[in-house]
Coordinates of C-alpha atoms in Angstrom, one line a residue:
X279 CA -25.7 -20.1 -42.2
X280 CA -24.7 -17.5 -41.1
X281 CA -26.9 -16.6 -38.8
X282 CA -25.8 -19.4 -37.1
X283 CA -21.9 -19.0 -37.4
X284 CA -22.7 -15.7 -35.9
X285 CA -24.5 -16.7 -33.0
X286 CA -21.7 -20.3 -32.5
X287 CA -19.4 -17.6 -32.2
X288 CA -20.4 -15.6 -29.5
X289 CA -21.9 -18.6 -27.3
X290 CA -17.4 -19.5 -27.3
X291 CA -16.3 -16.3 -26.8
X292 CA -19.4 -15.8 -23.9
X293 CA -18.2 -19.7 -23.0
X294 CA -15.0 -18.9 -23.0
X295 CA -15.4 -15.8 -20.9
X296 CA -17.5 -17.1 -17.3
X297 CA -16.1 -21.0 -17.8
X298 CA -12.7 -20.5 -18.5
X299 CA -12.0 -17.2 -16.7
X300 CA -8.7 -17.3 -14.4
X301 CA -9.0 -16.8 -10.5
X302 CA -6.5 -15.1 -8.7
X303 CA -5.5 -19.0 -7.7
X304 CA -4.6 -19.7 -11.0
X305 CA -1.3 -17.2 -10.7
X306 CA 0.1 -18.1 -8.0
X307 CA 3.2 -19.7 -9.1
X308 CA 3.5 -21.7 -5.8
X309 CA 0.5 -23.2 -4.6
X310 CA 0.1 -26.7 -3.6
X311 CA -4.2 -27.9 -3.3
X312 CA -5.3 -31.4 -2.1
X313 CA -9.2 -31.9 -2.8
X314 CA -11.2 -35.0 -1.7
X315 CA -15.1 -36.1 -3.3
X316 CA -17.8 -36.2 -0.2
X317 CA -20.9 -37.4 -1.2
X318 CA -24.1 -37.1 1.3
X319 CA -26.3 -39.4 2.5
X320 CA -29.1 -37.8 -0.1
X321 CA -26.4 -38.5 -2.9
X322 CA -25.5 -35.3 -3.2
X323 CA -20.9 -35.2 -4.7
X324 CA -19.3 -32.1 -3.0
X325 CA -15.7 -31.9 -4.1
X326 CA -13.8 -30.4 -0.7
X327 CA -10.1 -28.7 -2.1
X328 CA -8.2 -27.1 0.8
X329 CA -5.7 -24.9 -1.2
X330 CA -2.4 -23.2 -0.4
X331 CA -1.9 -20.4 -1.9
X332 CA 1.5 -20.3 -1.4
X333 CA 3.2 -23.3 -0.2
X334 CA 7.1 -21.4 1.3
X335 CA 4.6 -19.1 2.9
X336 CA 1.8 -21.1 4.5
X337 CA 0.1 -18.1 5.8
X338 CA -3.4 -17.2 3.6
X339 CA -5.3 -20.5 2.5
X340 CA -8.5 -20.7 0.5
X341 CA -11.4 -24.1 1.0
X342 CA -13.3 -24.1 -1.2
X343 CA -17.4 -26.5 -1.5
X344 CA -17.3 -27.3 -5.2
X345 CA -21.0 -28.0 -5.2
X346 CA -21.2 -31.0 -8.2
X347 CA -24.8 -31.8 -7.6
X348 CA -26.1 -28.1 -6.9
X349 CA -23.6 -26.5 -9.2
X350 CA -23.0 -24.2 -6.4
X351 CA -19.7 -23.4 -5.7
X352 CA -18.3 -21.6 -2.0
X353 CA -14.8 -20.5 -0.9
X354 CA -14.0 -18.7 2.6
X355 CA -11.1 -17.1 2.8
X356 CA -8.9 -17.7 6.5
X357 CA -5.7 -16.6 7.7
X358 CA -2.5 -18.9 9.9
X359 CA -1.6 -16.7 12.3
X360 CA 1.1 -19.5 13.1
X361 CA 2.5 -20.4 9.8
X362 CA 6.0 -21.6 11.3
X363 CA 4.8 -24.1 13.6
X364 CA 1.0 -24.5 12.8
X365 CA 0.6 -27.0 9.3
X366 CA -2.9 -27.5 8.0
X367 CA -4.4 -29.9 6.4
X368 CA -7.2 -31.9 4.9
X369 CA -8.9 -34.0 7.6
X370 CA -8.6 -38.2 7.5
X371 CA -11.4 -38.1 10.3
X372 CA -14.5 -35.9 9.4
X373 CA -16.0 -34.9 5.7
X374 CA -16.1 -31.2 5.8
X375 CA -12.5 -30.5 8.2
X376 CA -9.4 -29.6 8.7
X377 CA -6.8 -31.6 10.8
X378 CA -4.3 -28.6 12.2
X379 CA -0.6 -29.8 13.2
X380 CA 0.9 -28.3 16.0
X381 CA 4.5 -29.5 17.2
X382 CA 3.4 -32.8 16.7
X383 CA 0.0 -32.6 17.8
X384 CA -3.5 -32.5 15.4
X385 CA -6.8 -31.0 15.7
X386 CA -9.7 -31.6 13.7
X387 CA -11.9 -28.3 13.2
X388 CA -14.7 -29.4 11.6
X389 CA -15.9 -26.7 8.5
X390 CA -19.2 -26.8 6.8
X391 CA -20.8 -25.1 4.5
X392 CA -23.2 -23.5 5.9
X393 CA -21.8 -22.6 9.6
X394 CA -19.1 -20.7 7.8
X395 CA -21.7 -19.2 5.3
X396 CA -23.4 -18.1 8.4
X397 CA -20.4 -17.1 10.7
X398 CA -19.2 -14.7 7.5
X399 CA -23.4 -12.7 7.9
X400 CA -23.6 -12.6 11.3
X401 CA -19.6 -11.1 11.2
X402 CA -19.8 -9.3 8.3
X403 CA -23.0 -6.9 9.8
X404 CA -20.8 -6.0 13.3
X405 CA -18.4 -4.9 10.6
X406 CA -15.9 -7.7 12.2
X407 CA -12.8 -8.7 10.2
X408 CA -11.6 -11.5 11.3
X409 CA -12.9 -14.1 12.9
X410 CA -11.3 -17.0 15.0
X411 CA -11.8 -20.8 14.6
X412 CA -10.9 -23.8 15.5
X413 CA -9.8 -22.7 19.5
X414 CA -8.2 -19.5 18.0
X415 CA -6.0 -21.0 16.2
X416 CA -7.1 -19.8 13.0
X417 CA -8.8 -17.2 11.3
X418 CA -12.0 -16.8 8.6
X419 CA -11.2 -13.2 7.3
X420 CA -14.3 -11.6 6.4
X421 CA -15.6 -8.8 3.7
X422 CA -16.8 -6.3 4.9
X423 CA -17.1 -2.8 3.4
X424 CA -14.4 -1.1 4.8
X425 CA -13.9 3.2 5.8
X426 CA -14.3 5.9 3.7
X427 CA -14.2 9.6 4.2
X428 CA -17.1 11.1 2.5
X429 CA -15.8 13.3 0.3
X430 CA -14.3 10.0 -0.9
X431 CA -17.2 9.0 -1.5
X432 CA -18.2 11.2 -3.6
X433 CA -15.5 11.6 -6.0
X434 CA -16.7 8.0 -6.6
X435 CA -20.7 7.6 -7.5
X436 CA -19.0 10.8 -9.7
X437 CA -15.8 8.1 -11.7
X438 CA -18.6 4.8 -11.4
X439 CA -22.1 6.7 -12.2
X440 CA -21.7 10.1 -13.9
X441 CA -20.3 10.8 -17.7
X442 CA -17.3 13.0 -17.3
X443 CA -17.4 12.2 -13.5
X444 CA -13.0 11.9 -13.9
X445 CA -13.2 15.0 -15.7
X446 CA -15.2 17.3 -12.4
X447 CA -12.9 15.8 -10.4
X448 CA -10.4 16.5 -11.8
X449 CA -11.6 20.3 -12.2
X450 CA -12.5 20.3 -8.8
X451 CA -9.5 19.2 -7.9
X452 CA -7.7 22.1 -9.4
X453 CA -10.1 24.5 -8.1
X454 CA -11.7 24.1 -4.8
X455 CA -8.3 22.3 -3.6
X456 CA -5.6 23.3 -5.5
X457 CA -2.7 23.7 -3.2
X458 CA -5.9 23.9 -0.6
X459 CA -3.2 21.9 1.8
X460 CA 0.3 24.1 1.4
X461 CA 2.0 24.3 5.1
X462 CA 4.5 28.4 4.2
X463 CA 6.2 29.6 7.1
X464 CA 5.0 33.3 6.9
X465 CA 6.9 35.7 8.8
X466 CA 11.1 35.9 10.3
X467 CA 12.4 31.9 11.5
X468 CA 16.1 32.1 11.1
X469 CA 17.5 31.6 14.7
X470 CA 20.3 33.9 16.0
X471 CA 22.6 30.5 17.1
X472 CA 23.0 27.4 15.7
X473 CA 22.0 26.0 19.1
X474 CA 18.3 27.6 18.3
X475 CA 16.4 23.7 17.0
X476 CA 19.6 22.1 17.2
X477 CA 19.0 18.7 18.1
X478 CA 22.0 16.2 19.0
X479 CA 23.4 14.4 16.0
X480 CA 20.6 11.6 15.9
X481 CA 19.5 9.1 12.4
X482 CA 20.1 9.6 9.0
X483 CA 22.0 11.8 7.0
X484 CA 20.5 15.6 7.3
X485 CA 19.9 17.0 4.4
X486 CA 22.3 19.0 2.3
X487 CA 21.1 22.8 2.3
X488 CA 22.0 26.2 1.0
X489 CA 24.1 28.2 3.1
X490 CA 21.8 30.8 3.6
X491 CA 19.5 28.6 4.7
X492 CA 21.6 27.2 7.5
X493 CA 19.5 28.7 9.6
X494 CA 16.3 28.4 9.0
X495 CA 13.2 27.2 11.1
X496 CA 10.4 26.0 10.6
X497 CA 7.3 26.4 13.0
X498 CA 6.0 23.2 13.5
X499 CA 2.1 23.6 14.7
X500 CA 1.0 21.7 12.4
X501 CA 3.0 18.4 13.0
X502 CA 1.0 15.8 15.5
X503 CA 3.7 13.7 15.9
X504 CA 6.3 14.7 19.5
X505 CA 9.1 14.7 19.3
X506 CA 12.1 14.1 22.5
X507 CA 12.7 18.3 23.2
X508 CA 9.4 19.7 24.6
X509 CA 11.3 22.8 24.8
X510 CA 11.9 22.9 20.5
X511 CA 8.7 24.8 19.1
X512 CA 10.4 25.5 15.4
X513 CA 12.8 22.1 13.3
X514 CA 16.3 23.3 12.2
X515 CA 15.3 22.9 7.9
X516 CA 16.5 20.0 7.0
X517 CA 18.1 18.0 10.6
X518 CA 16.3 14.8 12.1
X519 CA 14.7 15.1 15.5
X520 CA 14.3 11.3 17.3
X521 CA 10.8 11.9 18.3
X522 CA 9.5 11.6 22.0
X523 CA 7.7 8.1 22.3
X524 CA 10.1 6.6 20.0
X525 CA 13.8 7.5 19.6
X526 CA 14.0 5.0 16.2
X527 CA 11.3 7.5 14.5
X528 CA 13.1 10.8 12.9
X529 CA 11.2 13.8 11.8
X530 CA 13.0 16.5 9.5
X531 CA 10.6 19.8 7.5
X532 CA 12.6 21.1 4.7
X533 CA 11.1 23.5 2.0
X534 CA 12.1 23.3 -0.6
X535 CA 13.8 26.4 -2.1
X536 CA 16.8 25.9 0.8
X537 CA 17.7 22.7 -1.1
X538 CA 21.7 23.0 -2.4
X539 CA 22.5 24.9 -5.2
X540 CA 24.6 22.1 -6.1
X541 CA 21.6 19.7 -6.3
X542 CA 19.0 22.3 -7.6
X543 CA 21.6 22.5 -10.7
X544 CA 22.2 19.0 -10.7
X545 CA 20.7 16.7 -13.5
X546 CA 18.0 19.3 -15.7
X547 CA 16.6 17.2 -18.2
X548 CA 15.6 15.5 -15.8
X549 CA 13.8 17.5 -13.9
X550 CA 11.6 20.9 -13.9
X551 CA 12.4 24.6 -12.4
X552 CA 10.8 24.4 -9.0
X553 CA 7.6 27.3 -9.3
X554 CA 6.9 29.2 -6.6
X555 CA 4.5 27.8 -4.5
X556 CA 6.5 24.3 -4.8
X557 CA 9.9 25.8 -3.2
X558 CA 7.8 27.9 -0.8
X559 CA 6.0 24.2 0.6
X560 CA 6.7 22.6 3.7
X561 CA 7.3 19.0 3.8
X562 CA 7.6 17.0 6.5
X563 CA 9.8 13.3 6.8
X564 CA 9.4 10.6 8.3
X565 CA 13.0 8.3 9.1
X566 CA 12.3 4.8 10.3
X567 CA 15.7 3.3 12.0
X568 CA 15.2 -0.6 9.2
X569 CA 17.2 -2.2 12.0
X570 CA 14.0 -1.6 15.1
X571 CA 11.5 -1.8 12.2
X572 CA 9.6 -4.9 10.7
X573 CA 7.3 -3.9 7.9
X574 CA 4.0 -5.5 5.9
X575 CA 1.7 -4.8 3.8
X576 CA -1.9 -5.0 3.8
X577 CA -4.1 -4.0 0.8
X578 CA -7.8 -2.5 1.4
X579 CA -11.3 -3.6 1.4
X580 CA -11.6 -2.7 -1.6
X581 CA -8.6 -0.5 -2.9
X582 CA -6.1 -1.7 -5.3
X583 CA -7.7 -4.2 -7.1
X584 CA -7.7 -6.5 -10.1
X585 CA -10.0 -5.4 -13.3
X586 CA -8.5 -3.0 -15.9
X587 CA -7.0 0.4 -14.9
X588 CA -9.4 3.3 -16.4
X589 CA -5.7 5.3 -18.4
X590 CA -5.4 2.2 -20.5
X591 CA -6.6 2.1 -24.0
X592 CA -8.7 -0.3 -25.5
X593 CA -5.8 -1.2 -28.0
X594 CA -3.2 -2.9 -25.0
X595 CA -5.4 -4.2 -24.2
X596 CA -5.8 -8.7 -25.1
X597 CA -8.2 -10.0 -22.0
X598 CA -12.1 -9.4 -22.2
X599 CA -11.3 -9.3 -17.8
X600 CA -7.8 -7.3 -16.3
X601 CA -4.8 -7.5 -17.3
X602 CA -4.2 -11.1 -15.7
X603 CA -6.9 -11.8 -16.6
X604 CA -9.4 -11.8 -14.1
X605 CA -11.3 -8.3 -12.5
X606 CA -11.8 -9.6 -8.6
X607 CA -9.4 -10.2 -6.5
X608 CA -11.9 -12.6 -5.0
X609 CA -11.8 -15.7 -3.7
X610 CA -9.9 -13.7 -1.3
X611 CA -11.0 -11.3 0.8
X612 CA -9.0 -8.0 1.7
X613 CA -9.4 -6.6 5.5
X614 CA -7.7 -3.1 5.5
X615 CA -7.0 -4.2 8.7
X616 CA -4.3 -5.5 11.1
X617 CA -5.3 -8.3 13.1
X618 CA -5.5 -8.0 17.3
X619 CA -1.1 -9.6 17.4
X620 CA -0.6 -7.5 14.5
X621 CA -2.0 -4.8 16.8
X622 CA 0.4 -5.3 19.7
X623 CA 4.0 -4.2 18.6
X624 CA 2.5 -1.2 16.0
X625 CA 4.7 1.5 15.5
X626 CA 3.0 3.2 12.2
X627 CA 1.4 3.2 9.5
X628 CA 1.0 5.2 6.4
X629 CA -1.5 4.8 2.6
X630 CA 0.1 3.2 -0.5
X631 CA -0.1 3.7 -3.6
X632 CA -2.7 5.0 -6.4
X633 CA -6.4 3.3 -6.6
X634 CA -6.0 0.4 -10.0
X635 CA -8.1 3.3 -12.0
X636 CA -5.2 5.1 -11.6
X637 CA -2.8 2.7 -12.1
X638 CA -2.2 1.9 -16.1
X639 CA -0.5 4.5 -18.1
X640 CA -3.0 6.0 -20.8
X641 CA 0.6 8.1 -22.7
X642 CA 4.3 6.4 -23.6
X643 CA 5.6 3.8 -23.6
X644 CA 4.7 2.3 -20.3
X645 CA 1.3 2.8 -21.5
X646 CA 2.3 0.1 -25.1
X647 CA 3.6 -2.4 -22.7
X648 CA 2.9 -5.4 -20.0
X649 CA -0.9 -4.3 -21.0
X650 CA -0.3 -0.6 -20.5
X651 CA 1.9 -0.9 -17.0
X652 CA -0.5 -1.9 -14.0
X653 CA 0.9 -1.7 -10.8
X654 CA 1.5 -4.7 -9.3
X655 CA 1.1 -5.7 -5.5
X656 CA 2.0 -8.9 -3.5
X657 CA 0.7 -9.7 0.5
X658 CA 1.9 -12.9 2.7
X659 CA 3.1 -14.3 -0.1
X660 CA 0.4 -14.1 -2.9
X661 CA 0.5 -12.3 -6.4
X662 CA -2.6 -10.3 -6.8
X663 CA -1.5 -8.1 -9.5
X664 CA 1.4 -8.6 -11.6
X665 CA 5.3 -7.1 -10.1
X666 CA 5.5 -5.1 -14.3
X667 CA 9.1 -4.7 -15.5
X668 CA 10.5 -0.7 -15.9
X669 CA 8.4 0.4 -12.4
X670 CA 9.4 0.9 -9.1
X671 CA 8.7 -1.5 -6.2
X672 CA 9.0 -1.3 -2.9
X673 CA 9.8 -5.2 -1.6
X674 CA 9.6 -7.0 1.6
X675 CA 11.2 -10.5 1.7
X676 CA 10.2 -13.6 4.3
X677 CA 13.3 -12.5 5.9
X678 CA 11.5 -8.8 7.4
X679 CA 14.6 -6.9 4.6
X680 CA 12.7 -4.0 2.4
X681 CA 14.3 -2.5 -0.6
X682 CA 13.3 -0.7 -3.0
X683 CA 14.3 -1.1 -6.9
X684 CA 12.8 -1.0 -10.3
X685 CA 11.6 -4.5 -11.3
X686 CA 13.2 -6.8 -14.0
X687 CA 11.5 -9.6 -15.8
X688 CA 14.9 -11.3 -14.3
X689 CA 13.8 -10.3 -11.2
X690 CA 10.5 -12.6 -11.2
X691 CA 12.9 -15.8 -11.9
X692 CA 15.4 -14.5 -8.6
X693 CA 13.5 -12.1 -5.9
X694 CA 10.1 -12.8 -6.7
X695 CA 9.9 -16.4 -5.2
X696 CA 11.4 -14.7 -1.6
X697 CA 8.7 -11.7 -1.5
X698 CA 6.0 -11.8 0.8
X699 CA 5.0 -8.3 0.0
X700 CA 5.7 -5.8 -2.9
X701 CA 3.5 -2.7 -4.0
X702 CA 4.6 -0.5 -7.6
X703 CA 3.5 3.2 -7.7
X704 CA 4.4 4.8 -11.2
X705 CA 7.8 4.5 -12.6
X706 CA 10.8 6.2 -9.6
X707 CA 11.2 9.7 -8.4
X708 CA 15.5 8.4 -7.9
X709 CA 17.5 5.9 -9.0
X710 CA 20.5 5.7 -7.4
X711 CA 23.3 7.6 -6.8
X712 CA 26.0 9.4 -9.0
X713 CA 29.2 7.9 -8.1
X714 CA 31.4 10.4 -8.8
X715 CA 30.0 13.4 -7.6
X716 CA 27.7 11.6 -4.7
X717 CA 24.7 13.2 -5.7
X718 CA 21.2 10.7 -5.8
X719 CA 19.5 11.2 -9.9
X720 CA 16.1 12.1 -10.6
X721 CA 14.2 9.4 -11.9
X722 CA 14.1 10.1 -15.8
X723 CA 10.3 10.3 -16.2
X724 CA 9.9 12.7 -13.7
X725 CA 9.9 15.8 -15.9
X726 CA 7.5 13.9 -18.0
X727 CA 3.4 14.3 -16.6
X728 CA 2.4 11.4 -19.9
X729 CA 4.8 9.6 -18.9
X730 CA 5.6 9.3 -15.6
X731 CA 1.9 8.6 -15.4
X732 CA 2.1 11.3 -11.9
X733 CA -1.5 12.9 -12.2
X734 CA -2.7 16.4 -11.9
X735 CA -4.9 18.5 -13.3
X736 CA -6.8 18.5 -16.2
X737 CA -4.1 20.6 -17.9
X738 CA -0.6 19.3 -16.7
X739 CA -0.5 21.1 -14.0
X740 CA 1.3 18.5 -12.0
X741 CA 1.9 20.9 -8.6
X742 CA -0.1 18.4 -5.6
X743 CA -1.0 17.5 -2.2
X744 CA 1.9 14.5 -2.7
X745 CA 3.5 11.8 -0.9
X746 CA 6.4 9.6 -1.7
X747 CA 8.9 7.3 0.0
X748 CA 12.6 7.2 0.4
X749 CA 15.7 4.6 1.3
X750 CA 18.9 6.1 2.7
X751 CA 21.9 4.2 4.0
X752 CA 23.6 5.9 6.5
X753 CA 26.7 5.3 8.4
X754 CA 25.8 0.9 8.3
X755 CA 22.6 1.9 8.9
X756 CA 19.6 1.7 7.1
X757 CA 16.8 3.9 7.5
X758 CA 12.7 3.9 5.4
X759 CA 12.1 7.5 5.0
X760 CA 8.4 8.7 3.7
X761 CA 7.6 12.3 2.8
X762 CA 4.6 14.8 3.5
X763 CA 5.3 17.2 0.6
X764 CA 1.6 19.7 1.0
X765 CA 2.1 20.7 -2.5
X766 CA 4.9 19.7 -5.0
X767 CA 5.3 18.8 -8.8
X768 CA 7.6 15.6 -9.1
X769 CA 10.4 17.3 -9.4
X770 CA 10.0 19.2 -5.8
X771 CA 9.5 15.8 -4.2
X772 CA 12.7 14.9 -5.9
X773 CA 15.2 17.9 -4.9
X774 CA 13.7 17.2 -1.7
X775 CA 14.7 13.8 -1.7
X776 CA 18.2 14.8 -3.6
X777 CA 18.6 16.7 -0.3
X778 CA 17.9 13.7 1.9
X779 CA 20.4 11.7 -0.3
X780 CA 17.8 9.1 -0.5
X781 CA 19.4 6.4 -3.0
X782 CA 15.6 4.7 -4.4
X783 CA 12.6 6.6 -4.4
X784 CA 9.3 5.8 -5.6
X785 CA 5.6 7.9 -5.2
X786 CA 3.0 7.1 -3.3
X787 CA -0.7 8.9 -3.3
X788 CA -1.9 12.1 -3.6
X789 CA -4.4 15.1 -3.2
X790 CA -5.6 14.6 0.3
X791 CA -5.2 13.8 3.8
X792 CA -6.3 10.9 3.7
X793 CA -4.1 9.5 0.4
X794 CA -1.1 11.1 2.6
X795 CA -1.9 9.4 6.0
X796 CA 0.6 8.6 8.4
X797 CA 0.5 7.7 12.6
X798 CA 2.9 6.7 15.2
X799 CA 1.9 4.9 18.4
X800 CA 2.7 4.2 22.1
X801 CA 1.1 2.8 24.1
X802 CA 0.1 3.4 27.9
X803 CA -1.4 1.1 30.7
X804 CA -1.9 -0.7 27.9
X805 CA -3.5 2.1 26.1
X806 CA -3.0 3.0 22.7
X807 CA -2.2 6.2 21.5
X808 CA -1.9 7.5 17.7
X809 CA -0.1 10.4 16.8
X810 CA -0.8 11.8 13.1
X811 CA 2.0 13.4 11.1
X812 CA -0.3 16.3 10.6
X813 CA -2.8 17.6 12.7
X814 CA -5.6 17.4 10.5
X815 CA -5.3 13.7 9.6
X816 CA -7.4 12.6 13.5
X817 CA -10.7 13.2 11.6
X818 CA -9.2 9.3 9.6
X819 CA -9.4 7.9 13.2
X820 CA -12.7 7.7 14.5
X821 CA -13.1 8.7 19.1
X822 CA -15.0 7.9 21.0
X823 CA -15.9 8.4 24.9
X824 CA -12.3 9.4 24.8
X825 CA -11.5 6.2 23.2
X826 CA -9.5 5.9 20.1
X827 CA -10.7 3.3 17.4
X828 CA -7.1 4.2 15.4
X829 CA -7.4 4.0 11.5
X830 CA -6.3 0.3 9.8
X831 CA -6.0 -0.9 13.7
X832 CA -9.8 -0.4 15.3
X833 CA -11.5 -0.6 11.6
X834 CA -11.3 -1.6 8.5
X835 CA -10.0 1.0 5.7
X836 CA -11.0 0.8 2.1
X837 CA -7.4 1.6 1.2
X838 CA -4.7 -0.1 1.0
X839 CA -1.3 1.0 3.3
X840 CA 1.4 0.1 5.1
X841 CA 2.7 -1.3 8.8
X842 CA 5.6 -0.9 10.2
X843 CA 6.2 -3.3 13.7
X844 CA 8.5 -3.0 16.3
X845 CA 10.9 -6.4 16.1
X846 CA 11.4 -8.5 19.7

């Protein structure tokens, strides 16, 4: 009898896990589903469904073929490239077809499961991320393997297949790759005149630096983004320089030791003293005038994903699969690549945040709430991972307005319905500006390695190549600032962002050029040119016979990324 009960219990658990397991479709609050049953001449029954994943955005659709007779289900992910003018519904004329309404005209498009399966398989082999269908009125998103560097492939293999692989990769990062990417000023680079390296004042507010460093010049040999004044070979510390191909994009360089003394002495309880290495490690910053640019976010072909983070303890896991009730984004297909229409107006791209395995908390308060506080993300108004309270969040709403904040529970009601894109990545580095002193306030976990989930070495040495994002307002203009820190702890990042008067800042990714990648773009005679933030990032773009296939544009990538485009 006891054995019989155990068998029944195990059967129930198995049945619940695989039959009633959630999918990503289930967590969409504004989905619209239409279904019709179709019986073939041979008596086979199929439920044919069209799922608009967010009816307010009208961008992503799932076609579901539930072949009940054959006990088989197929899904296909479609993208509506013209959501403001195109309405997509199940066809009343043909069985396996949709009607696309455009300005009062209706176009019927037949989409059988066999044809879509064959098309997907062919496109996957040719590494095509999108296939245009129905006279180019909709895009079929294709599941393919995105590009990854050989170093990343080795690290992934170790983590997945070798016992203790995560520890091995940490040791390698802190020995062979420790401070590998550090940039520093060698020799005397002080200017003899205030005019040397001094640009015409435009762009964001210049950094607040120590008077002794006001003449400090930083060589720009490693900088791959050219500035407008070709005669300038060194950048004056903390100043902004308009770039050659876009006067609404600016670059700056600084050493943390040059930051004004009043900032370095502020909030000692929230930041750690800078060590002798990071204090002289050059940081490059790129600023975008948000009056001129829109911004979007895309997941990669592999990252971030939906399963449990390896950092989260078993005690907080209340589900067998991921924290949202599923461990895969399917049937959503991440392409890791822009569409052709997006690429035409592209201005810049940069990589996003931590992969899923690292985006959960092992220590501190956040490790014990909300299933370990996994970092959430949204694309095209579709929730791919639930946004969690107390985490730093970059938000782009349906009107393409960008904001950054620490997510609150009330935001699920007040903000979530209007969010087009969002990405969380840990806790804030800067969290507001003191109204009395006008000094930006470091986040409460900046100097707490475990509670902040800052990553780093196994002995808590946090210094590494890091990237961050901040929002700044100056003279009525809003600027998005990307920071590349050649080797830094979160405290050094906070001091630099304080110096540039950021009102909010958060961490992005770290440890390698592919994870801290940023490029701007220019066009001449219809050909695209790539201007990498750091010259070494060129290896992540493919060159063949003098032509470039840029990362995230000409090739799919396994990592998530942000992109900026010129507003009309």
